[in-house]
Amino acid sequence: MKTPKDIALDAPLTERFNDYVEKELELMINAGKQGSFEWIIAQETDVTRKLDNAYNEVLLAGDQAAYSARRRHQRPS
């Protein structure tokens, strides 16, 4: 079951995923079909990593929030 914090992550994750698909994967697939493998490697280094990092920032923020919530609700032993 999704928490409100999980639901709040849906929109930014979807946006970043769509950016990744539309701005990179489609271009890389087309470049591969044309045999431009050097271009793919260059794009992966220059652009794809930035899109990956943008997606991961949202995931990490959600993980940190979930971790903090779990810690607050733990009872001392």
mmCIF file with all atom_site columns, N, CA and C in Angstrom:
data_model
loop_
_atom_site.group_PDB
_atom_site.id
_atom_site.type_symbol
_atom_site.label_atom_id
_atom_site.label_alt_id
_atom_site.label_comp_id
_atom_site.label_asym_id
_atom_site.label_entity_id
_atom_site.label_seq_id
_atom_site.pdbx_PDB_ins_code
_atom_site.Cartn_x
_atom_site.Cartn_y
_atom_site.Cartn_z
_atom_site.occupancy
_atom_site.B_iso_or_equiv
_atom_site.pdbx_formal_charge
_atom_site.auth_seq_id
_atom_site.auth_comp_id
_atom_site.auth_asym_id
_atom_site.auth_atom_id
_atom_site.pdbx_PDB_model_num
ATOM 1   N N  . MET A 1 1  ? 0.842  -1.169 0.000   1.00 0.00 ? 1  MET A N  1
ATOM 2   C CA . MET A 1 1  ? 0.000  0.000  0.000   1.00 0.00 ? 1  MET A CA 1
ATOM 3   C C  . MET A 1 1  ? 0.891  1.238  0.000   1.00 0.00 ? 1  MET A C  1
ATOM 4   N N  . LYS A 1 2  ? 0.538  2.175  -0.829  1.00 0.00 ? 2  LYS A N  1
ATOM 5   C CA . LYS A 1 2  ? 1.332  3.402  -0.930  1.00 0.00 ? 2  LYS A CA 1
ATOM 6   C C  . LYS A 1 2  ? 0.943  4.373  0.171   1.00 0.00 ? 2  LYS A C  1
ATOM 7   N N  . THR A 1 3  ? 1.960  4.988  0.732   1.00 0.00 ? 3  THR A N  1
ATOM 8   C CA . THR A 1 3  ? 1.738  6.045  1.711   1.00 0.00 ? 3  THR A CA 1
ATOM 9   C C  . THR A 1 3  ? 1.558  7.362  0.957   1.00 0.00 ? 3  THR A C  1
ATOM 10  N N  . PRO A 1 4  ? 1.094  8.407  1.623   1.00 0.00 ? 4  PRO A N  1
ATOM 11  C CA . PRO A 1 4  ? 1.010  9.710  0.961   1.00 0.00 ? 4  PRO A CA 1
ATOM 12  C C  . PRO A 1 4  ? 2.362  10.182 0.419   1.00 0.00 ? 4  PRO A C  1
ATOM 13  N N  . LYS A 1 5  ? 3.434  9.860  1.124   1.00 0.00 ? 5  LYS A N  1
ATOM 14  C CA . LYS A 1 5  ? 4.771  10.241 0.635   1.00 0.00 ? 5  LYS A CA 1
ATOM 15  C C  . LYS A 1 5  ? 5.118  9.479  -0.642  1.00 0.00 ? 5  LYS A C  1
ATOM 16  N N  . ASP A 1 6  ? 4.738  8.204  -0.697  1.00 0.00 ? 6  ASP A N  1
ATOM 17  C CA . ASP A 1 6  ? 4.963  7.416  -1.911  1.00 0.00 ? 6  ASP A CA 1
ATOM 18  C C  . ASP A 1 6  ? 4.191  8.007  -3.083  1.00 0.00 ? 6  ASP A C  1
ATOM 19  N N  . ILE A 1 7  ? 2.945  8.358  -2.833  1.00 0.00 ? 7  ILE A N  1
ATOM 20  C CA . ILE A 1 7  ? 2.098  8.926  -3.877  1.00 0.00 ? 7  ILE A CA 1
ATOM 21  C C  . ILE A 1 7  ? 2.683  10.252 -4.368  1.00 0.00 ? 7  ILE A C  1
ATOM 22  N N  . ALA A 1 8  ? 3.256  11.015 -3.448  1.00 0.00 ? 8  ALA A N  1
ATOM 23  C CA . ALA A 1 8  ? 3.856  12.303 -3.818  1.00 0.00 ? 8  ALA A CA 1
ATOM 24  C C  . ALA A 1 8  ? 5.052  12.118 -4.748  1.00 0.00 ? 8  ALA A C  1
ATOM 25  N N  . LEU A 1 9  ? 5.681  10.957 -4.700  1.00 0.00 ? 9  LEU A N  1
ATOM 26  C CA . LEU A 1 9  ? 6.834  10.679 -5.570  1.00 0.00 ? 9  LEU A CA 1
ATOM 27  C C  . LEU A 1 9  ? 6.419  10.258 -6.979  1.00 0.00 ? 9  LEU A C  1
ATOM 28  N N  . ASP A 1 10 ? 5.182  9.821  -7.144  1.00 0.00 ? 10 ASP A N  1
ATOM 29  C CA . ASP A 1 10 ? 4.737  9.311  -8.448  1.00 0.00 ? 10 ASP A CA 1
ATOM 30  C C  . ASP A 1 10 ? 4.932  10.313 -9.579  1.00 0.00 ? 10 ASP A C  1
ATOM 31  N N  . ALA A 1 11 ? 4.474  11.535 -9.400  1.00 0.00 ? 11 ALA A N  1
ATOM 32  C CA . ALA A 1 11 ? 4.544  12.530 -10.481 1.00 0.00 ? 11 ALA A CA 1
ATOM 33  C C  . ALA A 1 11 ? 5.982  12.869 -10.857 1.00 0.00 ? 11 ALA A C  1
ATOM 34  N N  . PRO A 1 12 ? 6.861  13.192 -9.886  1.00 0.00 ? 12 PRO A N  1
ATOM 35  C CA . PRO A 1 12 ? 8.227  13.512 -10.293 1.00 0.00 ? 12 PRO A CA 1
ATOM 36  C C  . PRO A 1 12 ? 8.968  12.318 -10.895 1.00 0.00 ? 12 PRO A C  1
ATOM 37  N N  . LEU A 1 13 ? 8.707  11.115 -10.399 1.00 0.00 ? 13 LEU A N  1
ATOM 38  C CA . LEU A 1 13 ? 9.361  9.939  -10.977 1.00 0.00 ? 13 LEU A CA 1
ATOM 39  C C  . LEU A 1 13 ? 8.867  9.686  -12.395 1.00 0.00 ? 13 LEU A C  1
ATOM 40  N N  . THR A 1 14 ? 7.576  9.817  -12.608 1.00 0.00 ? 14 THR A N  1
ATOM 41  C CA . THR A 1 14 ? 7.020  9.630  -13.949 1.00 0.00 ? 14 THR A CA 1
ATOM 42  C C  . THR A 1 14 ? 7.582  10.663 -14.909 1.00 0.00 ? 14 THR A C  1
ATOM 43  N N  . GLU A 1 15 ? 7.678  11.899 -14.469 1.00 0.00 ? 15 GLU A N  1
ATOM 44  C CA . GLU A 1 15 ? 8.223  12.967 -15.319 1.00 0.00 ? 15 GLU A CA 1
ATOM 45  C C  . GLU A 1 15 ? 9.670  12.669 -15.704 1.00 0.00 ? 15 GLU A C  1
ATOM 46  N N  . ARG A 1 16 ? 10.468 12.280 -14.740 1.00 0.00 ? 16 ARG A N  1
ATOM 47  C CA . ARG A 1 16 ? 11.877 11.997 -15.030 1.00 0.00 ? 16 ARG A CA 1
ATOM 48  C C  . ARG A 1 16 ? 12.034 10.755 -15.896 1.00 0.00 ? 16 ARG A C  1
ATOM 49  N N  . PHE A 1 17 ? 11.194 9.738  -15.663 1.00 0.00 ? 17 PHE A N  1
ATOM 50  C CA . PHE A 1 17 ? 11.245 8.544  -16.496 1.00 0.00 ? 17 PHE A CA 1
ATOM 51  C C  . PHE A 1 17 ? 10.888 8.881  -17.938 1.00 0.00 ? 17 PHE A C  1
ATOM 52  N N  . ASN A 1 18 ? 9.831  9.666  -18.124 1.00 0.00 ? 18 ASN A N  1
ATOM 53  C CA . ASN A 1 18 ? 9.432  10.062 -19.478 1.00 0.00 ? 18 ASN A CA 1
ATOM 54  C C  . ASN A 1 18 ? 10.516 10.891 -20.156 1.00 0.00 ? 18 ASN A C  1
ATOM 55  N N  . ASP A 1 19 ? 11.178 11.772 -19.409 1.00 0.00 ? 19 ASP A N  1
ATOM 56  C CA . ASP A 1 19 ? 12.309 12.523 -19.966 1.00 0.00 ? 19 ASP A CA 1
ATOM 57  C C  . ASP A 1 19 ? 13.382 11.570 -20.458 1.00 0.00 ? 19 ASP A C  1
ATOM 58  N N  . TYR A 1 20 ? 13.683 10.570 -19.663 1.00 0.00 ? 20 TYR A N  1
ATOM 59  C CA . TYR A 1 20 ? 14.717 9.599  -20.015 1.00 0.00 ? 20 TYR A CA 1
ATOM 60  C C  . TYR A 1 20 ? 14.356 8.871  -21.303 1.00 0.00 ? 20 TYR A C  1
ATOM 61  N N  . VAL A 1 21 ? 13.118 8.418  -21.386 1.00 0.00 ? 21 VAL A N  1
ATOM 62  C CA . VAL A 1 21 ? 12.687 7.677  -22.581 1.00 0.00 ? 21 VAL A CA 1
ATOM 63  C C  . VAL A 1 21 ? 12.676 8.586  -23.801 1.00 0.00 ? 21 VAL A C  1
ATOM 64  N N  . GLU A 1 22 ? 12.064 9.766  -23.658 1.00 0.00 ? 22 GLU A N  1
ATOM 65  C CA . GLU A 1 22 ? 11.878 10.650 -24.811 1.00 0.00 ? 22 GLU A CA 1
ATOM 66  C C  . GLU A 1 22 ? 13.163 11.351 -25.233 1.00 0.00 ? 22 GLU A C  1
ATOM 67  N N  . LYS A 1 23 ? 13.974 11.743 -24.274 1.00 0.00 ? 23 LYS A N  1
ATOM 68  C CA . LYS A 1 23 ? 15.173 12.522 -24.603 1.00 0.00 ? 23 LYS A CA 1
ATOM 69  C C  . LYS A 1 23 ? 16.395 11.657 -24.868 1.00 0.00 ? 23 LYS A C  1
ATOM 70  N N  . GLU A 1 24 ? 16.369 10.425 -24.449 1.00 0.00 ? 24 GLU A N  1
ATOM 71  C CA . GLU A 1 24 ? 17.564 9.596  -24.621 1.00 0.00 ? 24 GLU A CA 1
ATOM 72  C C  . GLU A 1 24 ? 17.300 8.265  -25.283 1.00 0.00 ? 24 GLU A C  1
ATOM 73  N N  . LEU A 1 25 ? 16.474 7.443  -24.694 1.00 0.00 ? 25 LEU A N  1
ATOM 74  C CA . LEU A 1 25 ? 16.336 6.087  -25.223 1.00 0.00 ? 25 LEU A CA 1
ATOM 75  C C  . LEU A 1 25 ? 15.903 6.066  -26.673 1.00 0.00 ? 25 LEU A C  1
ATOM 76  N N  . GLU A 1 26 ? 14.919 6.874  -27.018 1.00 0.00 ? 26 GLU A N  1
ATOM 77  C CA . GLU A 1 26 ? 14.460 6.889  -28.407 1.00 0.00 ? 26 GLU A CA 1
ATOM 78  C C  . GLU A 1 26 ? 15.577 7.336  -29.347 1.00 0.00 ? 26 GLU A C  1
ATOM 79  N N  . LEU A 1 27 ? 16.326 8.353  -28.940 1.00 0.00 ? 27 LEU A N  1
ATOM 80  C CA . LEU A 1 27 ? 17.442 8.822  -29.764 1.00 0.00 ? 27 LEU A CA 1
ATOM 81  C C  . LEU A 1 27 ? 18.534 7.757  -29.876 1.00 0.00 ? 27 LEU A C  1
ATOM 82  N N  . MET A 1 28 ? 18.824 7.097  -28.755 1.00 0.00 ? 28 MET A N  1
ATOM 83  C CA . MET A 1 28 ? 19.869 6.071  -28.764 1.00 0.00 ? 28 MET A CA 1
ATOM 84  C C  . MET A 1 28 ? 19.468 4.879  -29.624 1.00 0.00 ? 28 MET A C  1
ATOM 85  N N  . ILE A 1 29 ? 18.213 4.491  -29.569 1.00 0.00 ? 29 ILE A N  1
ATOM 86  C CA . ILE A 1 29 ? 17.742 3.373  -30.398 1.00 0.00 ? 29 ILE A CA 1
ATOM 87  C C  . ILE A 1 29 ? 17.864 3.727  -31.873 1.00 0.00 ? 29 ILE A C  1
ATOM 88  N N  . ASN A 1 30 ? 17.428 4.919  -32.221 1.00 0.00 ? 30 ASN A N  1
ATOM 89  C CA . ASN A 1 30 ? 17.532 5.344  -33.623 1.00 0.00 ? 30 ASN A CA 1
ATOM 90  C C  . ASN A 1 30 ? 18.991 5.438  -34.066 1.00 0.00 ? 30 ASN A C  1
ATOM 91  N N  . ALA A 1 31 ? 19.854 5.947  -33.209 1.00 0.00 ? 31 ALA A N  1
ATOM 92  C CA . ALA A 1 31 ? 21.278 6.034  -33.550 1.00 0.00 ? 31 ALA A CA 1
ATOM 93  C C  . ALA A 1 31 ? 21.862 4.641  -33.731 1.00 0.00 ? 31 ALA A C  1
ATOM 94  N N  . GLY A 1 32 ? 21.451 3.700  -32.885 1.00 0.00 ? 32 GLY A N  1
ATOM 95  C CA . GLY A 1 32 ? 21.932 2.322  -33.009 1.00 0.00 ? 32 GLY A CA 1
ATOM 96  C C  . GLY A 1 32 ? 21.490 1.684  -34.311 1.00 0.00 ? 32 GLY A C  1
ATOM 97  N N  . LYS A 1 33 ? 20.272 1.965  -34.707 1.00 0.00 ? 33 LYS A N  1
ATOM 98  C CA . LYS A 1 33 ? 19.771 1.429  -35.972 1.00 0.00 ? 33 LYS A CA 1
ATOM 99  C C  . LYS A 1 33 ? 20.573 1.973  -37.152 1.00 0.00 ? 33 LYS A C  1
ATOM 100 N N  . GLN A 1 34 ? 21.111 3.194  -36.989 1.00 0.00 ? 34 GLN A N  1
ATOM 101 C CA . GLN A 1 34 ? 21.899 3.806  -38.056 1.00 0.00 ? 34 GLN A CA 1
ATOM 102 C C  . GLN A 1 34 ? 23.397 3.485  -37.919 1.00 0.00 ? 34 GLN A C  1
ATOM 103 N N  . GLY A 1 35 ? 23.749 2.737  -36.878 1.00 0.00 ? 35 GLY A N  1
ATOM 104 C CA . GLY A 1 35 ? 25.149 2.355  -36.695 1.00 0.00 ? 35 GLY A CA 1
ATOM 105 C C  . GLY A 1 35 ? 26.015 3.415  -36.033 1.00 0.00 ? 35 GLY A C  1
ATOM 106 N N  . SER A 1 36 ? 25.424 4.393  -35.397 1.00 0.00 ? 36 SER A N  1
ATOM 107 C CA . SER A 1 36 ? 26.183 5.483  -34.760 1.00 0.00 ? 36 SER A CA 1
ATOM 108 C C  . SER A 1 36 ? 26.500 5.146  -33.303 1.00 0.00 ? 36 SER A C  1
ATOM 109 N N  . PHE A 1 37 ? 27.295 4.112  -33.111 1.00 0.00 ? 37 PHE A N  1
ATOM 110 C CA . PHE A 1 37 ? 27.574 3.644  -31.759 1.00 0.00 ? 37 PHE A CA 1
ATOM 111 C C  . PHE A 1 37 ? 28.459 4.604  -30.977 1.00 0.00 ? 37 PHE A C  1
ATOM 112 N N  . GLU A 1 38 ? 29.329 5.314  -31.660 1.00 0.00 ? 38 GLU A N  1
ATOM 113 C CA . GLU A 1 38 ? 30.153 6.312  -30.977 1.00 0.00 ? 38 GLU A CA 1
ATOM 114 C C  . GLU A 1 38 ? 29.277 7.420  -30.401 1.00 0.00 ? 38 GLU A C  1
ATOM 115 N N  . TRP A 1 39 ? 28.245 7.809  -31.151 1.00 0.00 ? 39 TRP A N  1
ATOM 116 C CA . TRP A 1 39 ? 27.319 8.831  -30.675 1.00 0.00 ? 39 TRP A CA 1
ATOM 117 C C  . TRP A 1 39 ? 26.593 8.356  -29.421 1.00 0.00 ? 39 TRP A C  1
ATOM 118 N N  . ILE A 1 40 ? 26.183 7.092  -29.428 1.00 0.00 ? 40 ILE A N  1
ATOM 119 C CA . ILE A 1 40 ? 25.486 6.524  -28.274 1.00 0.00 ? 40 ILE A CA 1
ATOM 120 C C  . ILE A 1 40 ? 26.368 6.599  -27.041 1.00 0.00 ? 40 ILE A C  1
ATOM 121 N N  . ILE A 1 41 ? 27.625 6.214  -27.179 1.00 0.00 ? 41 ILE A N  1
ATOM 122 C CA . ILE A 1 41 ? 28.547 6.242  -26.043 1.00 0.00 ? 41 ILE A CA 1
ATOM 123 C C  . ILE A 1 41 ? 28.736 7.666  -25.544 1.00 0.00 ? 41 ILE A C  1
ATOM 124 N N  . ALA A 1 42 ? 28.882 8.608  -26.459 1.00 0.00 ? 42 ALA A N  1
ATOM 125 C CA . ALA A 1 42 ? 29.051 10.004 -26.074 1.00 0.00 ? 42 ALA A CA 1
ATOM 126 C C  . ALA A 1 42 ? 27.805 10.526 -25.364 1.00 0.00 ? 42 ALA A C  1
ATOM 127 N N  . GLN A 1 43 ? 26.634 10.201 -25.897 1.00 0.00 ? 43 GLN A N  1
ATOM 128 C CA . GLN A 1 43 ? 25.387 10.641 -25.267 1.00 0.00 ? 43 GLN A CA 1
ATOM 129 C C  . GLN A 1 43 ? 25.235 10.049 -23.880 1.00 0.00 ? 43 GLN A C  1
ATOM 130 N N  . GLU A 1 44 ? 25.582 8.781  -23.766 1.00 0.00 ? 44 GLU A N  1
ATOM 131 C CA . GLU A 1 44 ? 25.460 8.120  -22.465 1.00 0.00 ? 44 GLU A CA 1
ATOM 132 C C  . GLU A 1 44 ? 26.324 8.822  -21.430 1.00 0.00 ? 44 GLU A C  1
ATOM 133 N N  . THR A 1 45 ? 27.515 9.206  -21.837 1.00 0.00 ? 45 THR A N  1
ATOM 134 C CA . THR A 1 45 ? 28.430 9.890  -20.929 1.00 0.00 ? 45 THR A CA 1
ATOM 135 C C  . THR A 1 45 ? 27.938 11.295 -20.610 1.00 0.00 ? 45 THR A C  1
ATOM 136 N N  . ASP A 1 46 ? 27.483 12.022 -21.619 1.00 0.00 ? 46 ASP A N  1
ATOM 137 C CA . ASP A 1 46 ? 27.147 13.439 -21.437 1.00 0.00 ? 46 ASP A CA 1
ATOM 138 C C  . ASP A 1 46 ? 25.739 13.691 -20.919 1.00 0.00 ? 46 ASP A C  1
ATOM 139 N N  . VAL A 1 47 ? 24.770 12.956 -21.410 1.00 0.00 ? 47 VAL A N  1
ATOM 140 C CA . VAL A 1 47 ? 23.370 13.297 -21.143 1.00 0.00 ? 47 VAL A CA 1
ATOM 141 C C  . VAL A 1 47 ? 22.675 12.256 -20.276 1.00 0.00 ? 47 VAL A C  1
ATOM 142 N N  . THR A 1 48 ? 22.816 11.007 -20.623 1.00 0.00 ? 48 THR A N  1
ATOM 143 C CA . THR A 1 48 ? 22.076 9.952  -19.934 1.00 0.00 ? 48 THR A CA 1
ATOM 144 C C  . THR A 1 48 ? 22.406 9.919  -18.451 1.00 0.00 ? 48 THR A C  1
ATOM 145 N N  . ARG A 1 49 ? 23.641 10.091 -18.114 1.00 0.00 ? 49 ARG A N  1
ATOM 146 C CA . ARG A 1 49 ? 24.028 10.074 -16.697 1.00 0.00 ? 49 ARG A CA 1
ATOM 147 C C  . ARG A 1 49 ? 23.311 11.183 -15.925 1.00 0.00 ? 49 ARG A C  1
ATOM 148 N N  . LYS A 1 50 ? 23.157 12.355 -16.538 1.00 0.00 ? 50 LYS A N  1
ATOM 149 C CA . LYS A 1 50 ? 22.436 13.457 -15.877 1.00 0.00 ? 50 LYS A CA 1
ATOM 150 C C  . LYS A 1 50 ? 20.969 13.102 -15.666 1.00 0.00 ? 50 LYS A C  1
ATOM 151 N N  . LEU A 1 51 ? 20.362 12.453 -16.653 1.00 0.00 ? 51 LEU A N  1
ATOM 152 C CA . LEU A 1 51 ? 18.963 12.040 -16.506 1.00 0.00 ? 51 LEU A CA 1
ATOM 153 C C  . LEU A 1 51 ? 18.833 10.949 -15.445 1.00 0.00 ? 51 LEU A C  1
ATOM 154 N N  . ASP A 1 52 ? 19.788 10.024 -15.403 1.00 0.00 ? 52 ASP A N  1
ATOM 155 C CA . ASP A 1 52 ? 19.805 8.993  -14.361 1.00 0.00 ? 52 ASP A CA 1
ATOM 156 C C  . ASP A 1 52 ? 19.899 9.631  -12.979 1.00 0.00 ? 52 ASP A C  1
ATOM 157 N N  . ASN A 1 53 ? 20.796 10.591 -12.845 1.00 0.00 ? 53 ASN A N  1
ATOM 158 C CA . ASN A 1 53 ? 20.975 11.258 -11.555 1.00 0.00 ? 53 ASN A CA 1
ATOM 159 C C  . ASN A 1 53 ? 19.716 12.008 -11.132 1.00 0.00 ? 53 ASN A C  1
ATOM 160 N N  . ALA A 1 54 ? 19.041 12.651 -12.079 1.00 0.00 ? 54 ALA A N  1
ATOM 161 C CA . ALA A 1 54 ? 17.804 13.368 -11.762 1.00 0.00 ? 54 ALA A CA 1
ATOM 162 C C  . ALA A 1 54 ? 16.733 12.401 -11.258 1.00 0.00 ? 54 ALA A C  1
ATOM 163 N N  . TYR A 1 55 ? 16.645 11.233 -11.867 1.00 0.00 ? 55 TYR A N  1
ATOM 164 C CA . TYR A 1 55 ? 15.685 10.218 -11.435 1.00 0.00 ? 55 TYR A CA 1
ATOM 165 C C  . TYR A 1 55 ? 16.061 9.695  -10.052 1.00 0.00 ? 55 TYR A C  1
ATOM 166 N N  . ASN A 1 56 ? 17.347 9.416  -9.867  1.00 0.00 ? 56 ASN A N  1
ATOM 167 C CA . ASN A 1 56 ? 17.808 8.877  -8.596  1.00 0.00 ? 56 ASN A CA 1
ATOM 168 C C  . ASN A 1 56 ? 17.651 9.859  -7.451  1.00 0.00 ? 56 ASN A C  1
ATOM 169 N N  . GLU A 1 57 ? 17.745 11.152 -7.719  1.00 0.00 ? 57 GLU A N  1
ATOM 170 C CA . GLU A 1 57 ? 17.555 12.150 -6.662  1.00 0.00 ? 57 GLU A CA 1
ATOM 171 C C  . GLU A 1 57 ? 16.183 11.997 -6.016  1.00 0.00 ? 57 GLU A C  1
ATOM 172 N N  . VAL A 1 58 ? 15.166 11.778 -6.838  1.00 0.00 ? 58 VAL A N  1
ATOM 173 C CA . VAL A 1 58 ? 13.816 11.602 -6.314  1.00 0.00 ? 58 VAL A CA 1
ATOM 174 C C  . VAL A 1 58 ? 13.726 10.308 -5.503  1.00 0.00 ? 58 VAL A C  1
ATOM 175 N N  . LEU A 1 59 ? 14.300 9.233  -6.037  1.00 0.00 ? 59 LEU A N  1
ATOM 176 C CA . LEU A 1 59 ? 14.272 7.958  -5.316  1.00 0.00 ? 59 LEU A CA 1
ATOM 177 C C  . LEU A 1 59 ? 14.991 8.063  -3.980  1.00 0.00 ? 59 LEU A C  1
ATOM 178 N N  . LEU A 1 60 ? 16.152 8.666  -3.988  1.00 0.00 ? 60 LEU A N  1
ATOM 179 C CA . LEU A 1 60 ? 16.922 8.795  -2.759  1.00 0.00 ? 60 LEU A CA 1
ATOM 180 C C  . LEU A 1 60 ? 16.214 9.673  -1.740  1.00 0.00 ? 60 LEU A C  1
ATOM 181 N N  . ALA A 1 61 ? 15.565 10.722 -2.198  1.00 0.00 ? 61 ALA A N  1
ATOM 182 C CA . ALA A 1 61 ? 14.801 11.579 -1.289  1.00 0.00 ? 61 ALA A CA 1
ATOM 183 C C  . ALA A 1 61 ? 13.664 10.778 -0.659  1.00 0.00 ? 61 ALA A C  1
ATOM 184 N N  . GLY A 1 62 ? 13.004 9.963  -1.447  1.00 0.00 ? 62 GLY A N  1
ATOM 185 C CA . GLY A 1 62 ? 11.933 9.113  -0.926  1.00 0.00 ? 62 GLY A CA 1
ATOM 186 C C  . GLY A 1 62 ? 12.456 8.072  0.040   1.00 0.00 ? 62 GLY A C  1
ATOM 187 N N  . ASP A 1 63 ? 13.593 7.467  -0.281  1.00 0.00 ? 63 ASP A N  1
ATOM 188 C CA . ASP A 1 63 ? 14.199 6.490  0.615   1.00 0.00 ? 63 ASP A CA 1
ATOM 189 C C  . ASP A 1 63 ? 14.590 7.135  1.936   1.00 0.00 ? 63 ASP A C  1
ATOM 190 N N  . GLN A 1 64 ? 15.156 8.328  1.862   1.00 0.00 ? 64 GLN A N  1
ATOM 191 C CA . GLN A 1 64 ? 15.560 9.026  3.080   1.00 0.00 ? 64 GLN A CA 1
ATOM 192 C C  . GLN A 1 64 ? 14.349 9.360  3.932   1.00 0.00 ? 64 GLN A C  1
ATOM 193 N N  . ALA A 1 65 ? 13.265 9.805  3.310   1.00 0.00 ? 65 ALA A N  1
ATOM 194 C CA . ALA A 1 65 ? 12.044 10.120 4.051   1.00 0.00 ? 65 ALA A CA 1
ATOM 195 C C  . ALA A 1 65 ? 11.471 8.864  4.698   1.00 0.00 ? 65 ALA A C  1
ATOM 196 N N  . ALA A 1 66 ? 11.468 7.755  3.964   1.00 0.00 ? 66 ALA A N  1
ATOM 197 C CA . ALA A 1 66 ? 10.951 6.492  4.507   1.00 0.00 ? 66 ALA A CA 1
ATOM 198 C C  . ALA A 1 66 ? 11.819 6.007  5.660   1.00 0.00 ? 66 ALA A C  1
ATOM 199 N N  . TYR A 1 67 ? 13.130 6.110  5.500   1.00 0.00 ? 67 TYR A N  1
ATOM 200 C CA . TYR A 1 67 ? 14.053 5.698  6.554   1.00 0.00 ? 67 TYR A CA 1
ATOM 201 C C  . TYR A 1 67 ? 13.825 6.539  7.812   1.00 0.00 ? 67 TYR A C  1
ATOM 202 N N  . SER A 1 68 ? 13.685 7.846  7.637   1.00 0.00 ? 68 SER A N  1
ATOM 203 C CA . SER A 1 68 ? 13.466 8.739  8.775   1.00 0.00 ? 68 SER A CA 1
ATOM 204 C C  . SER A 1 68 ? 12.153 8.408  9.478   1.00 0.00 ? 68 SER A C  1
ATOM 205 N N  . ALA A 1 69 ? 11.117 8.120  8.698   1.00 0.00 ? 69 ALA A N  1
ATOM 206 C CA . ALA A 1 69 ? 9.823  7.775  9.288   1.00 0.00 ? 69 ALA A CA 1
ATOM 207 C C  . ALA A 1 69 ? 9.916  6.475  10.080  1.00 0.00 ? 69 ALA A C  1
ATOM 208 N N  . ARG A 1 70 ? 10.605 5.472  9.536   1.00 0.00 ? 70 ARG A N  1
ATOM 209 C CA . ARG A 1 70 ? 10.776 4.207  10.248  1.00 0.00 ? 70 ARG A CA 1
ATOM 210 C C  . ARG A 1 70 ? 11.528 4.425  11.555  1.00 0.00 ? 70 ARG A C  1
ATOM 211 N N  . ARG A 1 71 ? 12.561 5.245  11.509  1.00 0.00 ? 71 ARG A N  1
ATOM 212 C CA . ARG A 1 71 ? 13.364 5.503  12.717  1.00 0.00 ? 71 ARG A CA 1
ATOM 213 C C  . ARG A 1 71 ? 12.521 6.197  13.797  1.00 0.00 ? 71 ARG A C  1
ATOM 214 N N  . ARG A 1 72 ? 11.653 7.115  13.377  1.00 0.00 ? 72 ARG A N  1
ATOM 215 C CA . ARG A 1 72 ? 10.810 7.828  14.354  1.00 0.00 ? 72 ARG A CA 1
ATOM 216 C C  . ARG A 1 72 ? 9.819  6.886  15.018  1.00 0.00 ? 72 ARG A C  1
ATOM 217 N N  . HIS A 1 73 ? 9.395  5.854  14.297  1.00 0.00 ? 73 HIS A N  1
ATOM 218 C CA . HIS A 1 73 ? 8.371  4.959  14.822  1.00 0.00 ? 73 HIS A CA 1
ATOM 219 C C  . HIS A 1 73 ? 8.940  3.737  15.525  1.00 0.00 ? 73 HIS A C  1
ATOM 220 N N  . GLN A 1 74 ? 10.242 3.588  15.537  1.00 0.00 ? 74 GLN A N  1
ATOM 221 C CA . GLN A 1 74 ? 10.852 2.462  16.242  1.00 0.00 ? 74 GLN A CA 1
ATOM 222 C C  . GLN A 1 74 ? 10.812 2.721  17.735  1.00 0.00 ? 74 GLN A C  1
ATOM 223 N N  . ARG A 1 75 ? 10.534 1.700  18.449  1.00 0.00 ? 75 ARG A N  1
ATOM 224 C CA . ARG A 1 75 ? 10.537 1.815  19.906  1.00 0.00 ? 75 ARG A CA 1
ATOM 225 C C  . ARG A 1 75 ? 11.906 1.436  20.442  1.00 0.00 ? 75 ARG A C  1
ATOM 226 N N  . PRO A 1 76 ? 12.383 2.125  21.465  1.00 0.00 ? 76 PRO A N  1
ATOM 227 C CA . PRO A 1 76 ? 13.666 1.733  22.051  1.00 0.00 ? 76 PRO A CA 1
ATOM 228 C C  . PRO A 1 76 ? 13.544 0.358  22.684  1.00 0.00 ? 76 PRO A C  1
ATOM 229 N N  . SER A 1 77 ? 14.619 -0.428 22.568  1.00 0.00 ? 77 SER A N  1
ATOM 230 C CA . SER A 1 77 ? 14.563 -1.772 23.157  1.00 0.00 ? 77 SER A CA 1
ATOM 231 C C  . SER A 1 77 ? 15.097 -1.788 24.561  1.00 0.00 ? 77 SER A C  1
#
